């Protein structure tokens, strides 16, 4: 199995073999971050542009560190400090960036499909770092890497994803990836936050946290986007927390060796109780560590020689 | 008879060469103090394991061993279209002030060893690096030479030399044959 794609736009397109290749490559990259000299010369002379049209600390920093540990030059452009505020369109920004010969463009954008449009337009590989409510492929890959390293497999695990499923690109990418890898996916959230056709994706749908938790090998708690509260998807944060907060009591419904995951940033006491976020089942910080390795793997696989 | 597969070393030959190399390593380094073996993936790892067993049989001591994957240090990565698979590097100790014996199956252009030395330096500053190979087939493209050689095998550039080992290929033998596709 060799990598054949120019871009990394979504998990939905990926085969099981492609996901395995990325995860295996990422496993080999983990060791580099534990060395005293955390750098290999692989991408010397290559330039990685991080084009972020949405706020991000974790993902942007993670891509930046991944590029640097491979010796690439990484450049960050965020919408608030760039010509975007002067009204430049995405297409014009992309054409101008391309004229500076970057080797990879990483993009996060609030519009679904923005990375796809960019990929069709520019020569260098494009990595989707989150587009609207569509996909966040690198998050799903680091989640699958974390589960596989802790459980030794992905097949036949019962994985509960809880929260605002409808607006979550993390949930969407994870559902595609986990289903491809043979896991059993269960989602739960307030009815207003569950997409109607969810069952078509082959997942079990519940409107109660307890039902989703029962017998789960892994629980992924999604961040409640507090800014959405004005849109009346749920009556109040307190009410949400009462029904959907993962805490020391309801965690007992899951398997004894359950893994608790969260893509961050966490709202303590809203979707996850502090004693769970910091507790023995939590692998939230492993997710962050693995995120760097997954992004190193993608930068390595996508930067080919003479191009495609 | 040039275009046929020839076995140039059999299981006994490989074993005797490794025994001799084990003694030579001990002689040249005057014992085992601060000595470590680093096998280059994948062939070198099996050979390093066997050298370690031989040294243990002679001296009664197991020398520390590490595994090195040199892919990320290759000098042709930006020229090839599809990236090679990466294996894990496992060196669980600092190489500061240690005597490192790098082990590989075939020494050819020397580019793998160049990459390996660059990688080793990232794990500390070894006191010295020595090179042990089962086969030296010539055709160097860099100023590199082995300290311990199982067999010098003059070969043509249009031939493939493969070291097959029981651990991976089911049998121990060194084979020379015309390049695949010729």
Short mmCIF file of C-alpha atoms in Angstrom, two decimals:
data_model
loop_
_atom_site.label_atom_id
_atom_site.label_comp_id
_atom_site.label_asym_id
_atom_site.label_seq_id
_atom_site.Cartn_x
_atom_site.Cartn_y
_atom_site.Cartn_z
CA UNK A 1 0.00 0.00 0.00
CA UNK A 2 1.46 3.33 -1.12
CA UNK A 3 -0.04 6.77 -0.67
CA UNK A 4 -1.57 8.00 -3.97
CA UNK A 5 -3.58 11.11 -3.08
CA UNK A 6 -2.55 14.72 -3.65
CA UNK A 7 -4.71 16.10 -0.82
CA UNK A 8 -6.16 15.12 2.55
CA UNK A 9 -9.67 16.56 2.42
CA UNK A 10 -11.85 14.15 4.37
CA UNK A 11 -12.10 10.75 6.01
CA UNK A 12 -15.15 9.81 4.00
CA UNK A 13 -13.05 9.19 0.85
CA UNK A 14 -10.46 7.03 2.60
CA UNK A 15 -10.22 3.25 2.38
CA UNK A 16 -9.39 1.05 5.33
CA UNK A 17 -5.90 0.49 3.87
CA UNK A 18 -5.27 4.23 3.56
CA UNK A 19 -6.33 4.84 7.17
CA UNK A 20 -4.07 2.00 8.34
CA UNK A 21 -1.12 3.42 6.39
CA UNK A 22 -1.58 6.83 8.05
CA UNK A 23 -1.95 5.29 11.53
CA UNK A 24 1.09 3.01 11.09
CA UNK A 25 3.19 5.91 9.82
CA UNK A 26 2.03 8.06 12.74
CA UNK A 27 2.97 5.29 15.21
CA UNK A 28 6.54 5.43 13.89
CA UNK A 29 6.65 9.21 14.27
CA UNK A 30 5.71 9.17 17.99
CA UNK A 31 9.27 8.34 19.01
CA UNK A 32 10.74 11.51 17.46
CA UNK A 33 8.86 13.72 19.93
CA UNK A 34 10.41 11.82 22.85
CA UNK A 35 14.01 12.43 21.73
CA UNK A 36 16.27 15.05 23.19
CA UNK A 37 16.73 16.45 19.67
CA UNK A 38 13.13 16.45 18.44
CA UNK A 39 13.86 16.96 14.79
CA UNK A 40 14.52 14.90 11.68
CA UNK A 41 15.76 16.42 8.38
CA UNK A 42 13.03 14.88 6.18
CA UNK A 43 11.27 18.05 4.97
CA UNK A 44 14.30 20.33 4.90
CA UNK A 45 13.69 23.17 2.46
CA UNK A 46 9.92 22.58 2.27
CA UNK A 47 7.41 25.25 3.25
CA UNK A 48 4.13 24.53 5.03
CA UNK A 49 1.53 27.32 5.07
CA UNK A 50 -1.13 27.20 7.79
CA UNK A 51 -4.09 29.22 6.55
CA UNK A 52 -6.56 29.59 9.41
CA UNK A 53 -9.84 31.40 8.81
CA UNK A 54 -11.19 30.27 12.20
CA UNK A 55 -9.86 30.49 15.71
CA UNK A 56 -7.65 27.56 16.74
CA UNK A 57 -4.86 26.98 19.18
CA UNK A 58 -4.50 23.23 19.35
CA UNK A 59 -4.78 22.32 15.68
CA UNK A 60 -2.69 25.21 14.40
CA UNK A 61 0.06 24.70 16.96
CA UNK A 62 -0.01 20.97 16.33
CA UNK A 63 0.50 21.45 12.56
CA UNK A 64 3.22 23.99 13.27
CA UNK A 65 5.10 21.65 15.61
CA UNK A 66 4.62 18.73 13.20
CA UNK A 67 6.15 20.74 10.37
CA UNK A 68 9.03 21.94 12.53
CA UNK A 69 9.90 18.47 13.84
CA UNK A 70 10.25 17.42 10.19
CA UNK A 71 12.49 20.48 9.51
CA UNK A 72 9.96 22.24 7.27
CA UNK A 73 9.52 26.00 7.44
CA UNK A 74 6.03 26.68 8.75
CA UNK A 75 4.19 29.93 8.25
CA UNK A 76 0.92 30.81 10.00
CA UNK A 77 -1.65 33.08 8.46
CA UNK A 78 -4.77 33.78 10.49
CA UNK A 79 -7.71 35.68 9.09
CA UNK A 80 -7.66 38.41 11.73
CA UNK A 81 -4.10 39.51 10.90
CA UNK A 82 -4.16 39.04 7.12
CA UNK A 83 -5.58 40.70 4.01
CA UNK A 84 -8.78 38.76 4.63
CA UNK A 85 -9.89 41.70 6.78
CA UNK A 86 -9.23 43.89 3.75
CA UNK A 87 -11.75 41.87 1.80
CA UNK A 88 -9.51 39.57 -0.22
CA UNK A 89 -11.36 36.44 -1.41
CA UNK A 90 -10.13 32.94 -0.59
CA UNK A 91 -9.32 32.36 -4.25
CA UNK A 92 -7.15 35.47 -4.48
CA UNK A 93 -5.38 34.67 -1.22
CA UNK A 94 -4.71 31.12 -2.49
CA UNK A 95 -3.34 32.30 -5.86
CA UNK A 96 -1.01 34.73 -4.11
CA UNK A 97 0.18 32.10 -1.66
CA UNK A 98 0.78 29.67 -4.50
CA UNK A 99 2.96 32.24 -6.25
CA UNK A 100 5.31 31.93 -3.26
CA UNK A 101 5.72 28.17 -3.91
CA UNK A 102 4.60 26.53 -0.69
CA UNK A 103 4.86 22.71 -0.59
CA UNK A 104 1.75 22.11 1.54
CA UNK A 105 -1.23 24.31 2.40
CA UNK A 106 -3.17 23.53 5.59
CA UNK A 107 -6.53 25.26 5.72
CA UNK A 108 -9.28 25.75 8.29
CA UNK A 109 -12.38 27.56 7.14
CA UNK A 110 -15.91 28.10 8.44
CA UNK A 111 -17.38 27.17 5.06
CA UNK A 112 -17.79 23.49 4.27
CA UNK A 113 -15.97 22.61 1.07
CA UNK A 114 -13.48 25.50 1.18
CA UNK A 115 -10.47 23.11 1.28
CA UNK A 116 -11.90 21.19 -1.69
CA UNK A 117 -12.20 24.36 -3.72
CA UNK A 118 -8.65 25.34 -2.78
CA UNK A 119 -7.31 21.88 -3.66
CA UNK A 120 -8.83 22.05 -7.13
CA UNK A 121 -7.26 25.46 -7.65
CA UNK A 122 -3.66 25.13 -6.44
CA UNK A 123 -0.80 22.76 -7.25
CA UNK A 124 0.54 21.95 -3.75
CA UNK A 125 -1.21 19.36 -1.55
CA UNK A 126 -4.00 20.73 0.65
CA UNK A 127 -4.82 19.42 4.13
CA UNK A 128 -8.25 20.10 5.60
CA UNK A 129 -7.84 21.28 9.21
CA UNK A 130 -11.61 21.63 9.65
CA UNK A 131 -14.23 22.99 7.25
CA UNK A 132 -17.52 24.24 8.72
CA UNK A 133 -19.64 21.42 10.09
CA UNK A 134 -18.30 19.08 7.39
CA UNK A 135 -15.04 17.28 8.23
CA UNK A 136 -12.00 17.48 10.50
CA UNK A 137 -9.97 14.55 9.20
CA UNK A 138 -6.80 15.00 11.26
CA UNK A 139 -8.85 15.01 14.48
CA UNK A 140 -10.54 11.73 13.54
CA UNK A 141 -7.17 10.19 12.64
CA UNK A 142 -5.60 11.17 15.95
CA UNK A 143 -8.68 9.84 17.76
CA UNK A 144 -8.43 6.51 15.94
CA UNK A 145 -4.68 6.40 16.63
CA UNK A 146 -5.32 6.99 20.34
CA UNK A 147 -8.00 4.29 20.54
CA UNK A 148 -5.89 1.79 18.61
CA UNK A 149 -2.82 2.37 20.76
CA UNK A 150 -4.82 1.92 23.99
CA UNK A 151 -7.14 -0.90 22.90
CA UNK A 152 -4.94 -2.58 20.30
CA UNK A 153 -7.71 -2.50 17.69
CA UNK A 154 -10.68 -0.56 16.35
CA UNK A 155 -12.80 -3.47 15.15
CA UNK A 156 -15.94 -4.27 17.11
CA UNK A 157 -15.40 -1.60 19.76
CA UNK A 158 -18.51 0.20 20.96
CA UNK A 159 -17.83 3.91 20.64
CA UNK A 160 -20.24 6.55 21.97
CA UNK A 161 -20.09 10.09 20.59
CA UNK A 162 -22.07 12.53 22.73
CA UNK A 163 -23.08 16.16 22.24
CA UNK A 164 -23.92 18.46 19.36
CA UNK A 165 -23.66 15.85 16.62
CA UNK A 166 -25.40 17.99 13.99
CA UNK A 167 -22.86 20.80 14.05
CA UNK A 168 -19.78 18.71 14.73
CA UNK A 169 -17.19 18.05 12.03
CA UNK A 170 -15.31 15.98 14.60
CA UNK A 171 -18.30 13.65 14.95
CA UNK A 172 -18.80 13.39 11.19
CA UNK A 173 -15.17 12.54 10.42
CA UNK A 174 -15.01 10.07 13.29
CA UNK A 175 -18.20 8.31 12.23
CA UNK A 176 -16.88 7.83 8.68
CA UNK A 177 -13.50 6.62 9.91
CA UNK A 178 -14.71 4.37 12.72
CA UNK A 179 -17.33 2.73 10.50
CA UNK A 180 -14.69 2.09 7.82
CA UNK A 181 -12.49 0.49 10.48
CA UNK A 182 -15.26 -1.80 11.67
CA UNK A 183 -16.19 -0.15 14.97
CA UNK A 184 -19.75 0.14 16.26
CA UNK A 185 -20.76 3.81 16.65
CA UNK A 186 -23.46 5.14 18.97
CA UNK A 187 -24.42 8.82 19.12
CA UNK A 188 -26.38 10.74 21.73
CA UNK A 189 -27.44 14.33 22.27
CA UNK A 190 -30.48 16.57 22.62
CA UNK A 191 -32.96 15.83 19.80
CA UNK A 192 -32.35 19.31 18.37
CA UNK A 193 -28.67 18.44 17.94
CA UNK A 194 -29.11 15.08 16.24
CA UNK A 195 -29.28 15.13 12.45
CA UNK A 196 -32.41 13.46 11.15
CA UNK A 197 -30.80 10.97 8.82
CA UNK A 198 -28.15 9.81 11.27
CA UNK A 199 -29.27 6.17 11.14
CA UNK A 200 -28.43 6.16 7.42
CA UNK A 201 -24.77 6.45 8.38
CA UNK A 202 -25.10 3.12 10.13
CA UNK A 203 -25.00 4.44 13.68
CA UNK A 204 -27.22 3.83 16.68
CA UNK A 205 -28.99 7.04 17.78
CA UNK A 206 -30.10 7.86 21.35
CA UNK A 207 -31.43 10.95 23.01
CA UNK A 208 -30.18 9.80 26.40
CA UNK A 209 -26.56 9.82 27.57
CA UNK A 210 -27.13 6.76 29.75
CA UNK A 211 -28.30 4.56 26.88
CA UNK A 212 -25.30 5.53 24.75
CA UNK A 213 -22.88 4.97 27.63
CA UNK A 214 -24.07 1.48 28.47
CA UNK A 215 -21.36 -1.01 27.56
CA UNK A 216 -19.21 1.58 25.75
CA UNK A 217 -15.49 0.90 25.21
CA UNK A 218 -14.85 4.53 24.33
CA UNK A 219 -16.77 7.75 25.04
CA UNK A 220 -16.07 10.86 23.00
CA UNK A 221 -17.58 13.97 24.56
CA UNK A 222 -17.99 16.85 22.11
CA UNK A 223 -17.57 20.46 23.11
CA UNK A 224 -20.81 22.34 23.55
CA UNK A 225 -20.40 25.45 21.47
CA UNK A 226 -21.66 27.92 24.03
CA UNK A 227 -22.15 30.49 21.26
CA UNK A 228 -24.97 28.27 19.94
CA UNK A 229 -27.01 28.72 23.08
CA UNK A 230 -28.64 31.80 21.58
CA UNK A 231 -30.03 29.59 18.83
CA UNK A 232 -32.21 27.74 21.36
CA UNK A 233 -30.94 24.23 20.67
CA UNK A 234 -31.20 23.62 24.41
CA UNK A 235 -32.93 25.60 27.20
CA UNK A 236 -29.86 26.38 29.33
CA UNK A 237 -26.32 25.19 29.97
CA UNK A 238 -27.46 23.92 33.35
CA UNK A 239 -30.16 21.83 31.79
CA UNK A 240 -27.71 20.48 29.21
CA UNK A 241 -25.22 19.58 31.90
CA UNK A 242 -27.91 17.85 33.95
CA UNK A 243 -28.76 15.52 31.06
CA UNK A 244 -25.51 15.16 29.12
CA UNK A 245 -22.55 15.81 31.41
CA UNK A 246 -20.23 12.82 31.78
CA UNK A 247 -19.61 12.45 35.51
CA UNK A 248 -18.44 10.07 38.21
CA UNK A 249 -21.89 8.47 38.45
CA UNK A 250 -22.91 7.76 34.85
CA UNK A 251 -19.40 6.66 33.79
CA UNK A 252 -20.11 3.45 35.70
CA UNK A 253 -22.47 2.38 32.90
CA UNK A 254 -19.57 2.08 30.48
CA UNK A 255 -17.05 -0.78 30.41
CA UNK A 256 -14.53 -0.95 33.27
CA UNK A 257 -11.64 -0.01 31.00
CA UNK A 258 -13.50 2.76 29.14
CA UNK A 259 -11.50 5.50 27.43
CA UNK A 260 -12.76 9.06 27.81
CA UNK A 261 -11.91 11.39 24.94
CA UNK A 262 -12.55 15.03 24.10
CA UNK A 263 -11.29 17.03 21.11
CA UNK A 264 -10.88 20.13 23.30
CA UNK A 265 -11.21 22.84 24.36
CA UNK A 266 -13.27 21.40 27.22
CA UNK A 267 -16.07 23.19 29.09
CA UNK A 268 -15.55 21.84 32.58
CA UNK A 269 -18.86 21.05 34.23
CA UNK A 270 -20.86 21.40 31.00
CA UNK A 271 -20.17 18.31 28.87
CA UNK A 272 -17.58 16.76 31.16
CA UNK A 273 -17.07 16.89 34.92
CA UNK A 274 -13.57 17.95 36.04
CA UNK A 275 -13.02 14.67 37.95
CA UNK A 276 -13.60 12.78 34.68
CA UNK A 277 -11.52 15.08 32.46
CA UNK A 278 -8.58 14.70 34.88
CA UNK A 279 -9.41 11.15 35.95
CA UNK A 280 -7.86 7.76 35.21
CA UNK A 281 -10.05 6.99 32.16
CA UNK A 282 -9.17 10.23 30.40
CA UNK A 283 -6.83 10.08 27.39
CA UNK A 284 -7.40 13.71 26.43
CA UNK A 285 -3.72 14.62 26.64
CA UNK A 286 -2.67 11.47 24.72
CA UNK A 287 -4.93 12.76 21.95
CA UNK A 288 -2.92 15.98 21.82
CA UNK A 289 0.41 14.12 21.73
CA UNK A 290 -0.82 11.78 19.01
CA UNK A 291 -2.14 14.75 17.03
CA UNK A 292 1.41 15.92 16.35
CA UNK A 293 2.40 12.43 15.12
CA UNK A 294 -0.64 12.11 12.84
CA UNK A 295 0.08 15.50 11.28
CA UNK A 296 3.75 14.61 10.82
CA UNK A 297 2.63 11.43 9.05
CA UNK A 298 0.37 13.37 6.68
CA UNK A 299 3.00 15.99 5.90
CA UNK A 300 5.45 13.17 5.17
CA UNK A 301 3.05 11.20 2.97
CA UNK A 302 1.74 14.20 1.02
CA UNK A 303 5.04 15.85 0.15
CA UNK A 304 6.00 13.74 -2.85
CA UNK A 305 8.79 14.43 -5.31
CA UNK A 306 7.91 15.72 -8.76
CA UNK A 307 4.26 16.12 -7.88
CA UNK A 308 1.25 14.20 -9.07
CA UNK B 1 26.24 -18.40 -16.49
CA UNK B 2 26.08 -14.75 -15.51
CA UNK B 3 22.34 -14.37 -15.80
CA UNK B 4 21.41 -17.01 -13.28
CA UNK B 5 20.74 -16.83 -9.57
CA UNK B 6 23.80 -17.96 -7.61
CA UNK B 7 24.09 -18.73 -3.92
CA UNK B 8 27.34 -17.17 -2.78
CA UNK B 9 27.02 -17.91 0.93
CA UNK B 10 25.04 -20.62 2.72
CA UNK B 11 23.77 -20.89 6.28
CA UNK B 12 27.08 -22.28 7.62
CA UNK B 13 29.05 -19.58 5.82
CA UNK B 14 26.86 -16.84 7.30
CA UNK B 15 27.15 -18.32 10.77
CA UNK B 16 30.96 -18.62 10.60
CA UNK B 17 31.28 -15.05 9.34
CA UNK B 18 29.14 -13.75 12.18
CA UNK B 19 31.18 -15.73 14.72
CA UNK B 20 34.38 -14.21 13.35
CA UNK B 21 32.88 -10.69 13.35
CA UNK B 22 31.78 -11.14 16.99
CA UNK B 23 35.38 -12.02 17.97
CA UNK B 24 36.75 -9.13 15.92
CA UNK B 25 34.40 -6.66 17.60
CA UNK B 26 35.58 -7.86 21.01
CA UNK B 27 39.24 -7.77 19.97
CA UNK B 28 39.14 -4.35 18.38
CA UNK B 29 37.23 -2.80 21.30
CA UNK B 30 39.17 -4.71 23.97
CA UNK B 31 36.00 -6.04 25.54
CA UNK B 32 32.46 -4.86 25.99
CA UNK B 33 32.81 -1.65 27.98
CA UNK B 34 30.41 1.02 26.70
CA UNK B 35 29.69 -1.06 23.60
CA UNK B 36 26.24 -1.03 21.94
CA UNK B 37 24.91 -2.63 18.77
CA UNK B 38 22.54 -0.70 16.50
CA UNK B 39 20.83 -2.68 13.73
CA UNK B 40 19.59 -0.90 10.61
CA UNK B 41 16.08 -1.93 9.59
CA UNK B 42 15.33 -4.55 8.50
CA UNK B 43 18.21 -6.93 7.64
CA UNK B 44 20.66 -5.29 10.04
CA UNK B 45 18.33 -5.86 12.99
CA UNK B 46 18.37 -9.65 12.59
CA UNK B 47 22.16 -9.66 12.16
CA UNK B 48 22.65 -7.39 15.20
CA UNK B 49 20.51 -9.80 17.24
CA UNK B 50 22.66 -12.73 16.17
CA UNK B 51 25.90 -10.86 16.90
CA UNK B 52 24.52 -10.04 20.32
CA UNK B 53 23.83 -13.73 20.99
CA UNK B 54 27.30 -14.69 19.80
CA UNK B 55 28.94 -12.07 22.00
CA UNK B 56 26.84 -13.27 24.94
CA UNK B 57 28.00 -16.85 24.26
CA UNK B 58 31.65 -15.76 24.27
CA UNK B 59 31.66 -13.23 27.11
CA UNK B 60 28.53 -14.09 29.06
CA UNK B 61 27.24 -10.52 28.80
CA UNK B 62 24.35 -9.10 26.77
CA UNK B 63 25.29 -5.85 25.09
CA UNK B 64 22.56 -3.21 24.77
CA UNK B 65 20.92 -3.07 21.37
CA UNK B 66 18.92 -0.51 19.41
CA UNK B 67 16.99 -0.44 16.15
CA UNK B 68 17.35 2.34 13.61
CA UNK B 69 15.08 3.18 10.69
CA UNK B 70 16.96 5.52 8.36
CA UNK B 71 14.08 6.43 6.02
CA UNK B 72 13.60 9.97 7.39
CA UNK B 73 17.30 10.68 6.82
CA UNK B 74 17.49 9.49 3.20
CA UNK B 75 18.95 11.96 0.70
CA UNK B 76 16.50 11.10 -2.09
CA UNK B 77 13.16 11.70 -0.35
CA UNK B 78 12.38 14.86 -2.29
CA UNK B 79 13.09 13.05 -5.58
CA UNK B 80 10.86 10.02 -5.21
CA UNK B 81 7.14 10.26 -5.88
CA UNK B 82 5.71 7.85 -3.37
CA UNK B 83 7.08 7.80 0.11
CA UNK B 84 8.54 4.59 1.55
CA UNK B 85 6.95 3.12 4.64
CA UNK B 86 8.56 4.16 7.89
CA UNK B 87 9.55 1.66 10.55
CA UNK B 88 10.00 2.40 14.23
CA UNK B 89 13.32 3.57 15.59
CA UNK B 90 13.95 2.09 19.03
CA UNK B 91 16.99 3.48 20.80
CA UNK B 92 16.03 3.66 24.44
CA UNK B 93 19.28 5.20 25.69
CA UNK B 94 21.51 8.20 24.99
CA UNK B 95 24.50 7.37 22.81
CA UNK B 96 26.72 9.91 24.61
CA UNK B 97 30.26 8.52 24.97
CA UNK B 98 29.27 5.03 23.84
CA UNK B 99 31.06 2.88 21.27
CA UNK B 100 28.43 2.17 18.63
CA UNK B 101 28.69 -0.76 16.25
CA UNK B 102 26.29 -0.13 13.38
CA UNK B 103 25.11 -3.37 11.77
CA UNK B 104 23.73 -3.80 8.24
CA UNK B 105 23.39 -6.67 5.79
CA UNK B 106 24.87 -5.24 2.58
CA UNK B 107 27.25 -2.31 2.14
CA UNK B 108 26.78 -0.85 -1.35
CA UNK B 109 26.74 2.87 -2.24
CA UNK B 110 27.27 3.93 1.37
CA UNK B 111 24.24 6.24 1.33
CA UNK B 112 22.35 4.21 3.91
CA UNK B 113 25.31 4.39 6.27
CA UNK B 114 25.61 8.16 5.75
CA UNK B 115 21.94 8.51 6.69
CA UNK B 116 22.41 6.19 9.67
CA UNK B 117 25.33 8.22 11.02
CA UNK B 118 23.31 11.43 10.77
CA UNK B 119 20.49 9.74 12.67
CA UNK B 120 22.82 8.40 15.38
CA UNK B 121 24.21 11.86 16.09
CA UNK B 122 20.64 12.96 16.94
CA UNK B 123 20.73 10.49 19.85
CA UNK B 124 23.83 11.95 21.46
CA UNK B 125 27.55 12.12 20.74
CA UNK B 126 28.96 8.61 20.50
CA UNK B 127 32.66 8.14 21.34
CA UNK B 128 33.03 6.28 18.06
CA UNK B 129 30.97 4.56 15.39
CA UNK B 130 32.11 1.33 13.78
CA UNK B 131 30.44 -0.49 10.92
CA UNK B 132 29.80 -4.24 10.64
CA UNK B 133 28.29 -5.70 7.45
CA UNK B 134 27.76 -9.24 6.23
CA UNK B 135 28.45 -8.38 2.58
CA UNK B 136 30.52 -5.60 1.02
CA UNK B 137 29.62 -5.49 -2.65
CA UNK B 138 31.63 -2.42 -3.63
CA UNK B 139 30.45 0.53 -5.80
CA UNK B 140 30.76 3.17 -3.08
CA UNK B 141 29.42 6.65 -3.84
CA UNK B 142 30.60 8.15 -0.55
CA UNK B 143 33.88 7.87 1.39
CA UNK B 144 32.67 5.12 3.73
CA UNK B 145 34.29 1.81 4.68
CA UNK B 146 33.33 -1.04 6.99
CA UNK B 147 35.35 -2.07 10.06
CA UNK B 148 34.03 -5.65 10.06
CA UNK B 149 33.13 -7.48 6.85
CA UNK B 150 31.70 -10.99 6.49
CA UNK B 151 32.52 -11.35 2.82
CA UNK B 152 33.77 -9.06 0.07
CA UNK B 153 31.62 -9.80 -2.94
CA UNK B 154 32.70 -8.18 -6.19
CA UNK B 155 29.46 -7.52 -8.09
CA UNK B 156 28.30 -5.71 -11.17
CA UNK B 157 25.95 -2.73 -10.89
CA UNK B 158 23.39 -4.75 -12.86
CA UNK B 159 23.17 -7.45 -10.26
CA UNK B 160 21.09 -7.68 -7.10
CA UNK B 161 22.67 -8.99 -3.94
CA UNK B 162 20.22 -10.18 -1.29
CA UNK B 163 20.87 -11.47 2.18
CA UNK B 164 18.03 -13.84 3.06
CA UNK B 165 17.68 -14.66 6.73
CA UNK B 166 15.59 -17.30 8.47
CA UNK B 167 13.79 -14.67 10.55
CA UNK B 168 12.26 -13.11 7.43
CA UNK B 169 12.83 -15.35 4.42
CA UNK B 170 12.74 -18.83 5.97
CA UNK B 171 16.37 -19.72 5.21
CA UNK B 172 19.88 -18.30 5.58
CA UNK B 173 21.61 -17.57 2.26
CA UNK B 174 23.27 -14.81 0.30
CA UNK B 175 22.12 -14.68 -3.31
CA UNK B 176 23.39 -12.79 -6.33
CA UNK B 177 21.23 -12.51 -9.45
CA UNK B 178 20.65 -10.23 -12.43
CA UNK B 179 18.64 -7.15 -11.52
CA UNK B 180 14.90 -7.73 -11.58
CA UNK B 181 13.37 -6.62 -14.87
CA UNK B 182 16.66 -6.99 -16.80
#
